[in-house]
Amino acid sequence: AQSVTQLGSHVSVSEGALVLLRCNYSSSVPPYLFWYVQYPNQGLQLLLKYTTGATLVKGINGFEAEFKKSETSFHLTKPSAHMSDAAEYFCAVREWGSQGNLIFGKGTKLSVKP
Amino acid sequence: GAVVSQHPSRVICKSGTSVKIECRSLDFQATTMFWYRQFPKKSLMLMATSNEGSKATYEQGVEKDKFLINHASLTLSTLTVTSAHPEDSSFYICSARAARAGTEAFFGQGTRLTVV
């Protein structure tokens, strides 16, 4: 069965510092991978996705993620954190054989200190 | 990106009553819609998958008689929580996907349900 593990339920960085949110997946088939951001009491907004092709994926708001098959990882990074980046971040893998359902990690809450 | 509108964004209802949540795809035809439930400080758990014109497929442990899902058109799916109890209080999120292979699903804004 496919699964997603996000290391660290809470990450705190200073404004301007590097953001690194970790995501590891398990899948026996080539995965489709996603990162979503959720602000309080709101739905999910897609940050970026990996399906095929280039393993370094650039998303919105300056975020990027690199698919590393050998490490089964898809970590999310941003060179310089902004206060507005404070939110909950979810990594997800598309469930193989489903109609497009996503299997989510437990989420990582990002706090940004001034 | 495509827009999915979920309504209402928050609702408070009394125990024993029913509440309906709507999920609309505004600028595309959603052949498949997903309903998720998010517990506090937890991830999203898939409740059911619905395809237009057919019965929803419920995940294990989800009561189909309690959480009624209807996907009567290509732009609208509804989730009705029947005989609501305080333990049904949660954040419910829908997502919608078009028919083309490889298309991603787009999420609604979510509905905060509080049962008092």
Short mmCIF file of C-alpha atoms in Angstrom, two decimals:
data_model
loop_
_atom_site.label_atom_id
_atom_site.label_comp_id
_atom_site.label_asym_id
_atom_site.label_seq_id
_atom_site.Cartn_x
_atom_site.Cartn_y
_atom_site.Cartn_z
CA ALA A 1 0.00 0.00 0.00
CA GLN A 2 1.15 3.49 -0.70
CA SER A 3 1.88 5.84 2.17
CA VAL A 4 3.38 9.22 2.89
CA THR A 5 5.48 10.18 5.89
CA GLN A 6 6.18 13.76 6.82
CA LEU A 7 8.99 14.10 9.30
CA GLY A 8 8.25 16.73 11.89
CA SER A 9 4.73 17.83 12.70
CA HIS A 10 6.00 21.33 13.46
CA VAL A 11 8.88 23.25 11.92
CA SER A 12 9.89 26.72 13.04
CA VAL A 13 12.22 28.99 11.10
CA SER A 14 13.21 32.62 11.21
CA GLU A 15 12.13 35.00 8.51
CA GLY A 16 14.67 34.86 5.70
CA ALA A 17 15.94 31.42 6.66
CA LEU A 18 15.80 28.27 4.55
CA VAL A 19 12.62 26.25 4.71
CA LEU A 20 12.94 22.47 4.49
CA LEU A 21 9.90 20.26 4.92
CA ARG A 22 10.54 16.56 4.60
CA CYS A 23 8.40 14.01 2.82
CA ASN A 24 9.08 10.34 2.17
CA TYR A 25 6.76 8.06 0.31
CA SER A 26 6.34 4.39 -0.25
CA SER A 27 5.10 3.19 -3.59
CA SER A 28 5.83 0.18 -5.72
CA VAL A 29 5.00 2.08 -8.88
CA PRO A 30 6.22 5.45 -10.19
CA PRO A 31 4.44 7.95 -8.01
CA TYR A 32 2.69 11.18 -8.70
CA LEU A 33 3.65 13.47 -5.81
CA PHE A 34 2.13 16.71 -4.58
CA TRP A 35 2.66 19.41 -2.00
CA TYR A 36 -0.31 21.41 -0.77
CA VAL A 37 -0.56 24.36 1.59
CA GLN A 38 -3.49 24.96 3.91
CA TYR A 39 -4.20 28.19 5.73
CA PRO A 40 -6.46 28.10 8.81
CA ASN A 41 -10.04 27.10 8.05
CA GLN A 42 -9.36 26.97 4.35
CA GLY A 43 -9.07 24.29 1.72
CA LEU A 44 -5.89 23.09 0.08
CA GLN A 45 -3.88 25.00 -2.45
CA LEU A 46 -1.53 23.15 -4.75
CA LEU A 47 2.06 24.31 -4.41
CA LEU A 48 3.65 21.95 -6.90
CA LYS A 49 3.50 18.46 -8.28
CA TYR A 50 5.74 15.84 -9.79
CA THR A 51 4.42 13.44 -12.40
CA THR A 52 7.20 12.64 -14.87
CA GLY A 53 10.22 14.36 -16.36
CA ALA A 54 12.45 16.80 -14.52
CA THR A 55 12.97 15.76 -10.94
CA LEU A 56 13.35 19.31 -9.64
CA VAL A 57 9.93 20.87 -9.62
CA LYS A 58 9.30 24.55 -9.13
CA GLY A 59 6.03 25.71 -7.66
CA ILE A 60 4.29 28.84 -6.58
CA ASN A 61 5.48 31.30 -3.93
CA GLY A 62 9.13 30.39 -4.47
CA PHE A 63 8.80 26.78 -3.33
CA GLU A 64 10.44 23.86 -5.04
CA ALA A 65 10.79 20.15 -4.43
CA GLU A 66 13.09 17.46 -5.74
CA PHE A 67 11.97 13.93 -6.46
CA LYS A 68 14.70 11.50 -5.42
CA LYS A 69 13.75 7.99 -6.35
CA SER A 70 16.75 6.42 -4.61
CA GLU A 71 15.73 8.04 -1.34
CA THR A 72 11.97 7.81 -1.97
CA SER A 73 11.81 11.46 -0.97
CA PHE A 74 10.11 14.60 -2.16
CA HIS A 75 11.29 17.31 0.23
CA LEU A 76 9.92 20.84 -0.08
CA THR A 77 12.28 23.80 0.11
CA LYS A 78 12.26 27.55 -0.09
CA PRO A 79 15.49 29.56 0.13
CA SER A 80 14.09 32.41 2.22
CA ALA A 81 11.05 32.15 4.48
CA HIS A 82 8.45 34.87 4.56
CA MET A 83 5.96 35.52 7.32
CA SER A 84 3.16 34.71 4.91
CA ASP A 85 4.53 31.17 4.51
CA ALA A 86 3.26 30.24 7.96
CA ALA A 87 0.69 27.52 7.31
CA GLU A 88 0.15 23.76 7.30
CA TYR A 89 1.83 21.84 4.51
CA PHE A 90 0.74 18.45 3.23
CA CYS A 91 2.65 16.04 1.05
CA ALA A 92 0.53 13.61 -0.94
CA VAL A 93 0.88 10.73 -3.37
CA ARG A 94 -1.75 9.83 -5.89
CA GLU A 95 -3.23 6.47 -5.10
CA TRP A 96 -2.36 4.01 -7.80
CA GLY A 97 -5.32 2.46 -9.54
CA SER A 98 -7.76 4.90 -7.98
CA GLN A 99 -9.75 7.57 -9.74
CA GLY A 100 -7.32 10.19 -8.59
CA ASN A 101 -7.58 9.95 -4.83
CA LEU A 102 -4.65 11.36 -2.91
CA ILE A 103 -3.05 9.79 0.12
CA PHE A 104 -1.87 12.52 2.44
CA GLY A 105 0.86 12.77 4.99
CA LYS A 106 -0.06 14.02 8.44
CA GLY A 107 1.03 17.52 7.66
CA THR A 108 3.74 19.85 8.90
CA LYS A 109 2.91 23.13 10.51
CA LEU A 110 5.38 25.81 9.51
CA SER A 111 5.91 28.75 11.84
CA VAL A 112 7.96 31.76 10.78
CA LYS A 113 9.50 33.94 13.46
CA PRO A 114 10.21 37.60 12.77
CA GLY B 1 -6.25 26.59 -12.21
CA ALA B 2 -9.76 25.28 -12.03
CA VAL B 3 -12.11 26.53 -9.32
CA VAL B 4 -14.05 24.40 -6.89
CA SER B 5 -16.53 26.18 -4.68
CA GLN B 6 -17.72 24.64 -1.43
CA HIS B 7 -20.67 25.99 0.51
CA PRO B 8 -21.23 26.82 3.28
CA SER B 9 -17.80 27.63 4.66
CA ARG B 10 -19.03 27.12 8.18
CA VAL B 11 -22.24 25.84 9.71
CA ILE B 12 -23.54 25.25 13.19
CA CYS B 13 -26.41 22.85 13.64
CA LYS B 14 -28.25 21.19 16.50
CA SER B 15 -27.84 17.53 17.35
CA GLY B 16 -30.27 15.37 15.46
CA THR B 17 -30.66 17.67 12.49
CA SER B 18 -29.24 17.19 9.01
CA VAL B 19 -26.92 19.52 7.17
CA LYS B 20 -26.05 19.63 3.48
CA ILE B 21 -22.70 20.71 2.07
CA GLU B 22 -22.36 21.57 -1.60
CA CYS B 23 -19.32 21.21 -3.79
CA ARG B 24 -19.38 22.83 -7.22
CA SER B 25 -16.87 22.84 -10.03
CA LEU B 26 -17.23 26.30 -11.52
CA ASP B 27 -15.29 26.10 -14.77
CA PHE B 28 -14.93 22.42 -15.60
CA GLN B 29 -16.94 19.24 -15.61
CA ALA B 30 -16.09 17.09 -12.64
CA THR B 31 -16.68 13.46 -13.41
CA THR B 32 -15.19 12.46 -10.08
CA MET B 33 -15.48 14.17 -6.72
CA PHE B 34 -13.87 13.23 -3.44
CA TRP B 35 -15.04 14.01 0.06
CA TYR B 36 -12.49 14.24 2.86
CA ARG B 37 -12.76 14.77 6.55
CA GLN B 38 -10.05 16.48 8.52
CA PHE B 39 -9.82 16.04 12.26
CA PRO B 40 -8.05 18.68 14.37
CA LYS B 41 -4.30 18.57 13.84
CA LYS B 42 -4.70 15.51 11.65
CA SER B 43 -4.43 14.79 7.99
CA LEU B 44 -7.23 14.45 5.49
CA MET B 45 -9.05 11.16 5.44
CA LEU B 46 -10.95 10.13 2.35
CA MET B 47 -14.59 9.44 3.12
CA ALA B 48 -15.95 8.60 -0.28
CA THR B 49 -15.48 8.92 -4.02
CA SER B 50 -18.40 9.84 -6.20
CA ASN B 51 -18.83 9.65 -9.94
CA GLU B 52 -21.51 11.60 -11.74
CA GLY B 53 -24.67 9.62 -12.10
CA SER B 54 -23.66 6.65 -9.98
CA LYS B 55 -23.55 5.69 -6.33
CA ALA B 56 -20.66 6.86 -4.23
CA THR B 57 -17.96 4.47 -3.11
CA TYR B 58 -17.40 4.77 0.61
CA GLU B 59 -14.19 4.06 2.45
CA GLN B 60 -14.15 1.42 5.13
CA GLY B 61 -15.62 2.63 8.36
CA VAL B 62 -17.65 5.47 6.84
CA GLU B 63 -21.39 5.08 7.41
CA LYS B 64 -23.10 5.52 4.07
CA ASP B 65 -26.48 6.06 5.70
CA LYS B 66 -25.10 8.86 7.80
CA PHE B 67 -23.05 10.61 5.18
CA LEU B 68 -25.22 10.76 2.09
CA ILE B 69 -23.41 11.72 -1.08
CA ASN B 70 -25.14 12.72 -4.27
CA HIS B 71 -23.38 13.57 -7.53
CA ALA B 72 -26.31 14.31 -9.77
CA SER B 73 -24.56 16.55 -12.28
CA LEU B 74 -21.11 17.12 -13.68
CA THR B 75 -20.70 20.28 -11.64
CA LEU B 76 -22.32 19.49 -8.32
CA SER B 77 -21.87 16.98 -5.54
CA THR B 78 -23.50 17.21 -2.13
CA LEU B 79 -22.66 15.67 1.22
CA THR B 80 -25.52 15.45 3.70
CA VAL B 81 -24.69 14.67 7.29
CA THR B 82 -27.85 13.11 8.66
CA SER B 83 -28.89 13.09 12.31
CA ALA B 84 -25.77 14.97 13.21
CA HIS B 85 -24.02 14.38 16.53
CA PRO B 86 -21.30 16.44 18.21
CA GLU B 87 -18.71 13.85 17.16
CA ASP B 88 -19.52 14.69 13.54
CA SER B 89 -18.07 18.13 14.13
CA SER B 90 -15.12 18.43 11.79
CA PHE B 91 -13.70 20.13 8.74
CA TYR B 92 -15.03 18.63 5.53
CA ILE B 93 -13.25 19.23 2.22
CA CYS B 94 -14.27 18.23 -1.27
CA SER B 95 -12.15 17.94 -4.36
CA ALA B 96 -13.14 17.56 -7.96
CA ARG B 97 -11.44 16.05 -10.95
CA ALA B 98 -12.16 16.19 -14.66
CA ALA B 99 -12.35 13.14 -16.87
CA ARG B 100 -9.14 13.57 -18.79
CA ALA B 101 -6.42 11.15 -17.76
CA GLY B 102 -3.77 12.72 -15.61
CA THR B 103 -5.81 15.70 -14.57
CA GLU B 104 -5.29 16.67 -10.98
CA ALA B 105 -8.03 17.21 -8.46
CA PHE B 106 -8.86 20.70 -7.23
CA PHE B 107 -9.98 21.39 -3.70
CA GLY B 108 -12.84 23.38 -2.29
CA GLN B 109 -12.38 25.81 0.57
CA GLY B 110 -13.71 23.40 3.14
CA THR B 111 -16.69 23.49 5.50
CA ARG B 112 -16.34 23.77 9.25
CA LEU B 113 -19.24 21.84 10.78
CA THR B 114 -20.04 22.31 14.44
CA VAL B 115 -22.81 20.23 15.97
CA VAL B 116 -24.12 21.53 19.28
#
